[in-house]
Tab-separated table of N, CA and C in Angstrom:
chain	number	residue	atom	x	y	z
A	1	MET	N	-13.408	13.088	5.223
A	1	MET	CA	-13.803	11.703	5.332
A	1	MET	C	-12.877	10.788	4.517
A	2	VAL	N	-12.540	11.214	3.307
A	2	VAL	CA	-11.659	10.400	2.472
A	2	VAL	C	-10.273	10.290	3.104
A	3	ASP	N	-9.791	11.374	3.677
A	3	ASP	CA	-8.481	11.337	4.347
A	3	ASP	C	-8.486	10.359	5.511
A	4	TYR	N	-9.597	10.297	6.233
A	4	TYR	CA	-9.707	9.377	7.360
A	4	TYR	C	-9.635	7.930	6.874
A	5	VAL	N	-10.356	7.628	5.808
A	5	VAL	CA	-10.341	6.271	5.250
A	5	VAL	C	-8.935	5.921	4.767
A	6	ASN	N	-8.275	6.851	4.079
A	6	ASN	CA	-6.908	6.606	3.619
A	6	ASN	C	-5.959	6.374	4.789
A	7	GLN	N	-6.131	7.140	5.851
A	7	GLN	CA	-5.299	6.968	7.042
A	7	GLN	C	-5.494	5.580	7.641
A	8	LYS	N	-6.736	5.126	7.714
A	8	LYS	CA	-7.025	3.804	8.267
A	8	LYS	C	-6.498	2.696	7.366
A	9	LEU	N	-6.617	2.875	6.047
A	9	LEU	CA	-6.077	1.886	5.119
A	9	LEU	C	-4.558	1.813	5.213
A	10	LYS	N	-3.917	2.968	5.345
A	10	LYS	CA	-2.458	2.986	5.488
A	10	LYS	C	-2.042	2.272	6.773
A	11	ALA	N	-2.768	2.498	7.851
A	11	ALA	CA	-2.469	1.823	9.118
A	11	ALA	C	-2.665	0.316	8.978
A	12	TRP	N	-3.707	-0.082	8.258
A	12	TRP	CA	-3.964	-1.512	8.046
A	12	TRP	C	-2.830	-2.144	7.238
A	13	ILE	N	-2.383	-1.454	6.172
A	13	ILE	CA	-1.282	-1.963	5.357
A	13	ILE	C	-0.028	-2.115	6.213
A	14	MET	N	0.215	-1.140	7.079
A	14	MET	CA	1.407	-1.197	7.927
A	14	MET	C	1.330	-2.347	8.928
A	15	ARG	N	0.117	-2.709	9.364
A	15	ARG	CA	-0.031	-3.849	10.270
A	15	ARG	C	0.030	-5.174	9.517
A	16	LYS	N	-0.578	-5.244	8.356
A	16	LYS	CA	-0.676	-6.500	7.605
A	16	LYS	C	0.667	-6.912	7.014
A	17	TYR	N	1.397	-5.968	6.462
A	17	TYR	CA	2.654	-6.277	5.794
A	17	TYR	C	3.817	-5.788	6.645
A	18	LYS	N	4.595	-6.720	7.149
A	18	LYS	CA	5.696	-6.387	8.052
A	18	LYS	C	6.675	-5.394	7.441
A	19	ARG	N	6.867	-5.483	6.138
A	19	ARG	CA	7.847	-4.616	5.475
A	19	ARG	C	7.450	-3.146	5.507
A	20	PHE	N	6.172	-2.852	5.799
A	20	PHE	CA	5.707	-1.466	5.860
A	20	PHE	C	5.582	-0.950	7.292
A	21	ARG	N	5.891	-1.742	8.287
A	21	ARG	CA	5.675	-1.338	9.677
A	21	ARG	C	6.372	-0.039	10.039
A	22	LEU	N	7.551	0.156	9.534
A	22	LEU	CA	8.306	1.370	9.863
A	22	LEU	C	8.428	2.310	8.666
A	23	HIS	N	7.632	2.064	7.633
A	23	HIS	CA	7.749	2.839	6.395
A	23	HIS	C	6.404	3.437	5.996
A	24	LYS	N	6.051	4.556	6.608
A	24	LYS	CA	4.779	5.212	6.281
A	24	LYS	C	4.742	5.667	4.828
A	25	THR	N	5.855	6.171	4.346
A	25	THR	CA	5.894	6.656	2.965
A	25	THR	C	5.680	5.509	1.989
A	26	GLY	N	6.343	4.394	2.232
A	26	GLY	CA	6.169	3.228	1.365
A	26	GLY	C	4.734	2.729	1.387
A	27	ALA	N	4.113	2.723	2.562
A	27	ALA	CA	2.716	2.302	2.675
A	27	ALA	C	1.807	3.266	1.921
A	28	SER	N	2.097	4.551	1.991
A	28	SER	CA	1.297	5.548	1.264
A	28	SER	C	1.443	5.382	-0.241
A	29	LEU	N	2.663	5.161	-0.706
A	29	LEU	CA	2.883	4.957	-2.138
A	29	LEU	C	2.193	3.688	-2.629
A	30	PHE	N	2.261	2.653	-1.814
A	30	PHE	CA	1.611	1.390	-2.140
A	30	PHE	C	0.099	1.584	-2.250
A	31	LEU	N	-0.498	2.279	-1.312
A	31	LEU	CA	-1.932	2.557	-1.323
A	31	LEU	C	-2.304	3.415	-2.524
A	32	ARG	N	-1.503	4.414	-2.822
A	32	ARG	CA	-1.763	5.281	-3.980
A	32	ARG	C	-1.737	4.479	-5.275
A	33	LYS	N	-0.758	3.583	-5.392
A	33	LYS	CA	-0.643	2.761	-6.598
A	33	LYS	C	-1.862	1.857	-6.754
A	34	LEU	N	-2.319	1.277	-5.658
A	34	LEU	CA	-3.512	0.434	-5.713
A	34	LEU	C	-4.751	1.233	-6.090
A	35	ALA	N	-4.854	2.445	-5.597
A	35	ALA	CA	-6.020	3.277	-5.884
A	35	ALA	C	-6.061	3.680	-7.364
A	36	ARG	N	-4.920	3.891	-7.946
A	36	ARG	CA	-4.877	4.304	-9.359
A	36	ARG	C	-5.162	3.154	-10.305
A	37	ASN	N	-4.830	1.932	-9.917
A	37	ASN	CA	-5.016	0.760	-10.774
A	37	ASN	C	-5.738	-0.343	-10.001
A	38	PRO	N	-7.068	-0.276	-9.884
A	38	PRO	CA	-7.785	-1.260	-9.065
A	38	PRO	C	-7.722	-2.691	-9.586
A	39	GLU	N	-7.339	-2.895	-10.852
A	39	GLU	CA	-7.226	-4.266	-11.343
A	39	GLU	C	-6.043	-4.994	-10.714
A	40	HIS	N	-5.193	-4.262	-10.005
A	40	HIS	CA	-4.032	-4.865	-9.342
A	40	HIS	C	-4.331	-5.335	-7.928
A	41	LEU	N	-5.575	-5.605	-7.614
A	41	LEU	CA	-5.920	-5.928	-6.239
A	41	LEU	C	-5.789	-7.404	-5.881
A	42	SER	N	-5.396	-8.259	-6.797
A	42	SER	CA	-5.188	-9.658	-6.433
A	42	SER	C	-3.917	-9.763	-5.591
A	43	GLN	N	-3.826	-10.781	-4.791
A	43	GLN	CA	-2.691	-10.936	-3.871
A	43	GLN	C	-1.367	-11.023	-4.618
A	44	ALA	N	-1.325	-11.757	-5.717
A	44	ALA	CA	-0.076	-11.895	-6.467
A	44	ALA	C	0.376	-10.540	-6.994
A	45	ASN	N	-0.544	-9.753	-7.483
A	45	ASN	CA	-0.182	-8.441	-8.010
A	45	ASN	C	0.203	-7.474	-6.905
A	46	ILE	N	-0.410	-7.600	-5.745
A	46	ILE	CA	-0.050	-6.736	-4.621
A	46	ILE	C	1.413	-6.967	-4.240
A	47	GLU	N	1.829	-8.229	-4.185
A	47	GLU	CA	3.217	-8.531	-3.849
A	47	GLU	C	4.162	-7.963	-4.904
A	48	PHE	N	3.809	-8.100	-6.157
A	48	PHE	CA	4.631	-7.586	-7.243
A	48	PHE	C	4.713	-6.064	-7.187
A	49	GLU	N	3.576	-5.411	-6.976
A	49	GLU	CA	3.545	-3.951	-6.909
A	49	GLU	C	4.377	-3.448	-5.738
A	50	TYR	N	4.338	-4.157	-4.624
A	50	TYR	CA	5.133	-3.761	-3.460
A	50	TYR	C	6.614	-3.685	-3.837
A	51	ARG	N	7.083	-4.710	-4.540
A	51	ARG	CA	8.500	-4.735	-4.916
A	51	ARG	C	8.844	-3.570	-5.840
A	52	GLN	N	7.943	-3.247	-6.744
A	52	GLN	CA	8.208	-2.140	-7.659
A	52	GLN	C	8.234	-0.811	-6.924
A	53	VAL	N	7.348	-0.605	-5.966
A	53	VAL	CA	7.275	0.673	-5.240
A	53	VAL	C	8.536	0.889	-4.416
A	54	LEU	N	8.989	-0.130	-3.719
A	54	LEU	CA	10.141	0.050	-2.828
A	54	LEU	C	11.479	0.111	-3.550
A	55	HIS	N	11.548	-0.421	-4.748
A	55	HIS	CA	12.831	-0.459	-5.444
A	55	HIS	C	12.983	0.647	-6.475
A	56	ARG	N	12.209	1.712	-6.338
A	56	ARG	CA	12.349	2.860	-7.249
A	56	ARG	C	13.215	3.908	-6.638
């Protein structure tokens, strides 16, 4: 059940953010980072976290 929810969230991230449309791994890393630090769920922090995940 948890895997199904994660799969749906990853698909949603890939639809919502154009930069993740062709990057399943980046979307997975982004989702993992959000899950580990829920205080980063504001929009400004999501944008910042995205940049950190892709530029590593």
